[in-house]
XYZ file of C-alpha atoms in Angstrom:
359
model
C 54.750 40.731 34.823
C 54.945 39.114 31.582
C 53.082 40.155 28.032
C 55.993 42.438 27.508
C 57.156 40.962 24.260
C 55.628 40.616 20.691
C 55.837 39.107 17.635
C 57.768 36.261 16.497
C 60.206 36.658 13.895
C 60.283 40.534 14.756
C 60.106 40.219 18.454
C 59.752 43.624 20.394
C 60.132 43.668 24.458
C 59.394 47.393 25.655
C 60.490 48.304 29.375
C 60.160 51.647 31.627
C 57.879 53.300 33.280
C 55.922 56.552 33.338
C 58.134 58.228 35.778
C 60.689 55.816 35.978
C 64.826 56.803 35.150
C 63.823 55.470 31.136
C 61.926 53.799 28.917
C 62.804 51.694 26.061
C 62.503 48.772 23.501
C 64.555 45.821 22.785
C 64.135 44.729 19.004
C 65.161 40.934 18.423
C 64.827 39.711 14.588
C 65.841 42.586 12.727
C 67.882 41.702 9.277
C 71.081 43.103 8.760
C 71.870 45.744 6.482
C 69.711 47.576 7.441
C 70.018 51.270 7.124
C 69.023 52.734 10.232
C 70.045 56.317 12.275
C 68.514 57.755 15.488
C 67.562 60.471 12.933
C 65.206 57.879 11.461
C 63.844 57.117 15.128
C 63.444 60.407 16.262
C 61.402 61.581 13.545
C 58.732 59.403 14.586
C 58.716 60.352 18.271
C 58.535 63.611 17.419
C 54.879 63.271 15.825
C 53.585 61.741 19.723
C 55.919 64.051 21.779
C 53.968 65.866 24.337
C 53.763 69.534 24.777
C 53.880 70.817 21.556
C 49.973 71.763 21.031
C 46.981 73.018 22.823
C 44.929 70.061 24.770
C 47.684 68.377 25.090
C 50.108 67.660 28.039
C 52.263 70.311 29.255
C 54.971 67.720 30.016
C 57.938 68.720 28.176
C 59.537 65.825 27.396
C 62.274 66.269 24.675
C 62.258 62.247 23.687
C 65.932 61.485 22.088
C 66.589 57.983 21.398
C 69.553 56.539 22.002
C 70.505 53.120 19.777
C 72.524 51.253 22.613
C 73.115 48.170 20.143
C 72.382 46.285 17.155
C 73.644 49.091 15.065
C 77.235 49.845 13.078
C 78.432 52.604 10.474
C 74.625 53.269 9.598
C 73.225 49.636 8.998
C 71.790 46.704 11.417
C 73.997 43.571 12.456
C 71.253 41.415 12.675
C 71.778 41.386 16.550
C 69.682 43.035 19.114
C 69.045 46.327 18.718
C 68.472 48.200 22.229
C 66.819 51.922 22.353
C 66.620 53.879 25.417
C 64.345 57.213 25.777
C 65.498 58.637 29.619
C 62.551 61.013 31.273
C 63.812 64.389 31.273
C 60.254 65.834 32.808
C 59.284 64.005 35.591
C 56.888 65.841 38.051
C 56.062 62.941 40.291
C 54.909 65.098 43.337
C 51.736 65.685 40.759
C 50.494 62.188 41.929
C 50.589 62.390 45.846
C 47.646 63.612 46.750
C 46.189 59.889 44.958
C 48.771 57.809 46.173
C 46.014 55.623 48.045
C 43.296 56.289 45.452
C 41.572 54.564 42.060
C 41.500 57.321 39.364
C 37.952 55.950 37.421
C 38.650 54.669 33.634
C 42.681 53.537 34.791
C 44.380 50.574 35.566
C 45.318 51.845 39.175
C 42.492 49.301 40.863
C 43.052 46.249 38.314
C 46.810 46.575 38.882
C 46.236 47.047 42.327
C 44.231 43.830 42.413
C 46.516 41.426 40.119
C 49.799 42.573 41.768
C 49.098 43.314 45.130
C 50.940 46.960 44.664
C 51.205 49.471 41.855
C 53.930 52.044 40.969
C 50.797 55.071 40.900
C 53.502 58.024 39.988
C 51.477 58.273 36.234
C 50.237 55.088 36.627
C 53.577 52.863 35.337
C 53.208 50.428 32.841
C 49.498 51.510 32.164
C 50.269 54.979 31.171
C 50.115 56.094 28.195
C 53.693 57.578 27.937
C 54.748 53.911 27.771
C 53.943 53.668 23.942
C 56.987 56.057 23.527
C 58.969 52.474 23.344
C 56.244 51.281 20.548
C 56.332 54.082 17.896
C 60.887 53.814 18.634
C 60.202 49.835 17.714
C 57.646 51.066 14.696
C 60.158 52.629 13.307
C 62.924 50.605 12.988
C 60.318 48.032 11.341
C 58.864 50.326 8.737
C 62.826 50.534 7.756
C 62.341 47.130 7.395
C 59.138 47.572 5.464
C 59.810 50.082 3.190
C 62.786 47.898 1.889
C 59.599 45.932 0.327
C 57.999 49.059 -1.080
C 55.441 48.904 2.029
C 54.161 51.795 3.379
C 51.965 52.825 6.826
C 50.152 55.711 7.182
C 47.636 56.530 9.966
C 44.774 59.486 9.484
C 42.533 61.250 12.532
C 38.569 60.414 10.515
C 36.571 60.954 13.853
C 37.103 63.503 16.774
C 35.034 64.479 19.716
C 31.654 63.836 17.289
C 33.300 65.659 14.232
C 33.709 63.266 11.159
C 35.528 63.733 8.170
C 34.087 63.991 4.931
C 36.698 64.195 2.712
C 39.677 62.404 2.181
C 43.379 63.835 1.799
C 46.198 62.565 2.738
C 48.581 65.482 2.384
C 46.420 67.752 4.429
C 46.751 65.254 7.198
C 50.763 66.073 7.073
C 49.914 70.129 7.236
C 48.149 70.031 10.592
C 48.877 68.282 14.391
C 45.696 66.319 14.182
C 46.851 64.230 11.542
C 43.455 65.025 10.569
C 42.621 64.424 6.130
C 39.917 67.066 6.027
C 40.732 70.334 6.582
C 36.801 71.747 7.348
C 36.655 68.586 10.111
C 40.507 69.590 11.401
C 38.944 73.107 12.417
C 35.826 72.380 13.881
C 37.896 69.367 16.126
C 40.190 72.020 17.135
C 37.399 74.271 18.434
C 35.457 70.944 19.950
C 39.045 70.013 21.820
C 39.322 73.727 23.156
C 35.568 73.870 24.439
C 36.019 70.621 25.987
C 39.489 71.516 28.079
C 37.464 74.569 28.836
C 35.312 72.223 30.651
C 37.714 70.336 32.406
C 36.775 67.230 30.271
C 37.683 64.654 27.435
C 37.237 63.770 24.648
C 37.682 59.994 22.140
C 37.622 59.358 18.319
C 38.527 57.233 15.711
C 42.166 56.500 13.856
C 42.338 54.981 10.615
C 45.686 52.972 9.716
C 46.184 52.219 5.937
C 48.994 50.416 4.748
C 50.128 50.126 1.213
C 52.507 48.091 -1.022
C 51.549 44.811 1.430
C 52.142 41.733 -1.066
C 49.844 39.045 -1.263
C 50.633 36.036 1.459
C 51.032 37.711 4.369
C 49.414 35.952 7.648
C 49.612 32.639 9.206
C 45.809 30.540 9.223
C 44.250 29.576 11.672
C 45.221 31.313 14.893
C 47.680 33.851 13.884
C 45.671 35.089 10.933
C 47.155 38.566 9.598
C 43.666 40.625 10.611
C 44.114 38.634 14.133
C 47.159 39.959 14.808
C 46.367 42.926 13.364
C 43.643 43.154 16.364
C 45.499 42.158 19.299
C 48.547 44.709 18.049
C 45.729 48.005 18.172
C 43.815 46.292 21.465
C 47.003 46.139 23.379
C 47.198 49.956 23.008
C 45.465 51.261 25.976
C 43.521 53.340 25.049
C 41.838 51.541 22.480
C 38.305 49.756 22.571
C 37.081 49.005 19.306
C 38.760 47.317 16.165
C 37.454 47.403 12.726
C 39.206 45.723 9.651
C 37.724 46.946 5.959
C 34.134 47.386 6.165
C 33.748 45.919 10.008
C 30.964 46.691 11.659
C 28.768 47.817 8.749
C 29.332 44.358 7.136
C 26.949 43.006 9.499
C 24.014 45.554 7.799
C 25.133 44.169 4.083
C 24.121 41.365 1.900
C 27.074 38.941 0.755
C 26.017 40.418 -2.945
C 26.886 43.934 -1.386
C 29.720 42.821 1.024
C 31.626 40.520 -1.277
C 34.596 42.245 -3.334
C 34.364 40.694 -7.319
C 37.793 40.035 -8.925
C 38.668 41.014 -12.162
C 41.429 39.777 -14.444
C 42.823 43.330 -13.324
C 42.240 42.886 -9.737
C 39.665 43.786 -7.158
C 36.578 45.822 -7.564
C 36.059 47.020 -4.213
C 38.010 46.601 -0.748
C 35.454 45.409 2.189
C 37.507 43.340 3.207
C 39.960 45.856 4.075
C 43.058 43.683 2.318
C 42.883 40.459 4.242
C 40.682 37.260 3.140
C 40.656 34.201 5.270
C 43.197 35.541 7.239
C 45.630 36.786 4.821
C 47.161 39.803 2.828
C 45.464 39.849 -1.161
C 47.927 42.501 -1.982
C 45.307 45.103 -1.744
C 45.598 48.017 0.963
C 44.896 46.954 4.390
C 42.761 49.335 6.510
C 42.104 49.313 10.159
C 40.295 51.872 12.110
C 40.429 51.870 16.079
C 38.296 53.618 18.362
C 39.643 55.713 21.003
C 38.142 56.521 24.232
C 38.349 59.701 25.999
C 41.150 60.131 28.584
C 40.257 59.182 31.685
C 42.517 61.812 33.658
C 39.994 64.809 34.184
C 39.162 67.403 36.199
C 35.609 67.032 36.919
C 35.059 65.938 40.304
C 34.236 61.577 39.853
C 33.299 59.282 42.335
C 35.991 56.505 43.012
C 37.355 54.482 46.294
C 40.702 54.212 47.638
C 43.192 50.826 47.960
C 41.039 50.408 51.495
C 37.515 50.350 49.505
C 36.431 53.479 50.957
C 34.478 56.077 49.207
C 35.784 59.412 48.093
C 35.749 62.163 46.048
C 38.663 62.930 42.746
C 39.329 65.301 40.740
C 42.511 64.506 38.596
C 45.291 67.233 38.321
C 48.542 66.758 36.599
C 49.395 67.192 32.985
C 47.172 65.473 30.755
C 45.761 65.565 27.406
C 42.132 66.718 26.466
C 42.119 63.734 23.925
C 44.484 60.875 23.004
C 44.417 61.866 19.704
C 46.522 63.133 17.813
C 49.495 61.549 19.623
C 48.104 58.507 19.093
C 47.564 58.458 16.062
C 51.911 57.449 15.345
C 51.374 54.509 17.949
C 48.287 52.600 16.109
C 50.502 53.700 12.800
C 53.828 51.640 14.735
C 51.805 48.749 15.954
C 50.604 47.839 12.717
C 54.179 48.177 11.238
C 54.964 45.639 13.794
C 52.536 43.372 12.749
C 53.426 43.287 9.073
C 57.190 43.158 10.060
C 56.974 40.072 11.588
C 54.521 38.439 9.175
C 56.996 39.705 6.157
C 60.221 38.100 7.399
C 57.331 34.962 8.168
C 56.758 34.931 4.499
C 59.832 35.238 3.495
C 61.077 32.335 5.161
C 58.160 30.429 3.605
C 59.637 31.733 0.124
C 62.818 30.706 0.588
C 62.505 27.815 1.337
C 59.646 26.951 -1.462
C 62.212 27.910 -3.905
C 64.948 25.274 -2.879
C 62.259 22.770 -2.013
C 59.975 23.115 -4.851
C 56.243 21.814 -4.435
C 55.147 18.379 -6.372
């Protein structure tokens, strides 16, 4: 199975599996020097652990890190750096009963066609518990970032129906939905516990802003920064909709309206969401990702088994009513990722522009 590794100058290859011994991330690229704990790790995986809110999974998974290499007296060597997080929760037993069977909205049939088998304890590679090795890699990049003054936050703005309509930042720290508006953070908490009620889902919308991100960054034509930026959020599973800047509602402006004028003092507005023609103009970049309900629910579905019979599911286990909020850390990692790589890209670039100097 390969498309387990990415980037290029920050490469990231993530292995485990849902109820496998461990999962983890290998991080090739990293500079030396620097500082880096498992203190620094952990915080991060403690903002997607499970089982520390209502609507989401019971499955109390305590998610240490480990650094295995690539690390000495508190800084980076510059060589690999290896994380392991072992599964400490594992109730496989959970997933007999659809050993045999598609669950509607997974992976279990595609995987089941492609391979020719499937590891269906939790679904493997294709559940969501495997980002666990993402937001470990995200933050040892954002170390990497915030040596450059860059900085990636990621903010709940859509819920089960319930938008936002304010904007702060700090409130989305003081509550588990990572939600800006406190009004919209109450009235998605009562939407999520009237939906679990139900037995159902529910989907939204993340917005990732990152700050500090110099002009330069991104490589035309085919790995443009916004490109990259794309594939990084679509390769998180339970994504289905990417937006950079205005996105969508560009296509209902005029280029008058769309178009951001520059100034002698900079930019005047920010449709573009801080990438032109494929590349950072120092302004923030915004992306916003649309989520789609869990799949894993307990109203009875219609589905087939692995001999393309029909039957009758209803999905038991420990899920979540709604991806978010714990997804919210792994769109925040994935762009680190992105800009990681395309930094130590540009930086290469500058170096060597400054020995060779342009005619």
């Amino acid at each position: 199975m390969p498309g387990n590794t990415f980037g290029k100058f920050f490469r990231v290859t993530t292995f485990g599996e849902s109820h496998g011994r461990a999962l983890g991330a290998v991080i090739d690229g990293c500079p030396p020097g620097v500082p880096l704990s498992e203190e620094d790790i952990q915080t991060e995986l403690e903002r997607r652990r499970p089982g520390k809110h209502l609507g989401q999974s019971p499955r109390r998974e305590p998610d240490r890190v480990e650094i295995l290499s690539g690390v000495f007296e508190g800084h980076t060597l510059g060589t690999p750096i290896a994380l392991v997080i072992y599964n400490r929760d594992v109730r496989s037993s959970d997933y007999h009963p659809l050993k045999e069977i598609f669950r509607p909205g997974h992976g279990d049939c595609t995987y089941f066609w492609k391979y020719g088998r499937r590891d269906w304890r939790g679904g493997g590679r294709s559940s969501g518990r495997e980002t666990v090795a993402r937001v470990a890699a995200g933050a040892v990049a954002q170390k990497v970032l915030s040596a450059y003054g860059i900085e990636v936050k990621a903010y709940t703005v859509a819920l089960g129906g319930v938008k936002i309509r304010e904007f702060d930042p700090e409130e989305a720290e003081r509550n588990h939905l990572f939600c800006p508006d406190p009004e919209a953070y109450r009235e998605m908490c009562r939407r999520i516990e009237e939906v679990r009620r139900e037995g159902d889902s529910l989907g939204g919308v993340v917005e990732i802003r990152a700050t500090g991100v110099p002009p330069g960054l991104g490589e035309p034509v085919f790995d443009k920064l916004d490109a990259d930026l794309a594939k990084a959020l679509m390769s998180i599973g339970a994504v289905k909709g990417v937006e950079i800047g205005a996105g969508f509602a560009a296509a209902e402006k005029k280029g008058s309206e769309n178009n951001d004028p520059i100034t002698p003092e900079g930019f005047l507005s920010n449709h573009a969401g801080g990438v032109l023609a494929g590349i950072s103009s120092g302004q923030e970049i915004v992306c916003r990702v649309a989520i789609k309900p869990i799949p894993s629910i307990a109203k009875e579905q219609d589905t087939i088994n692995e001999r393309g019979e029909p039957v009758k599911i209803r999905v038991g286990g420990r899920h979540d009513a709604s991806a978010i909020p714990r997804i919210v850390p792994v769109c925040q990692a994935m762009v680190r990722l992105v800009l990681a790589d395309h930094l130590l890209q540009q930086l290469a670039l500058k170096a060597f522009r400054e020995h060779v100097p342009l005619p």
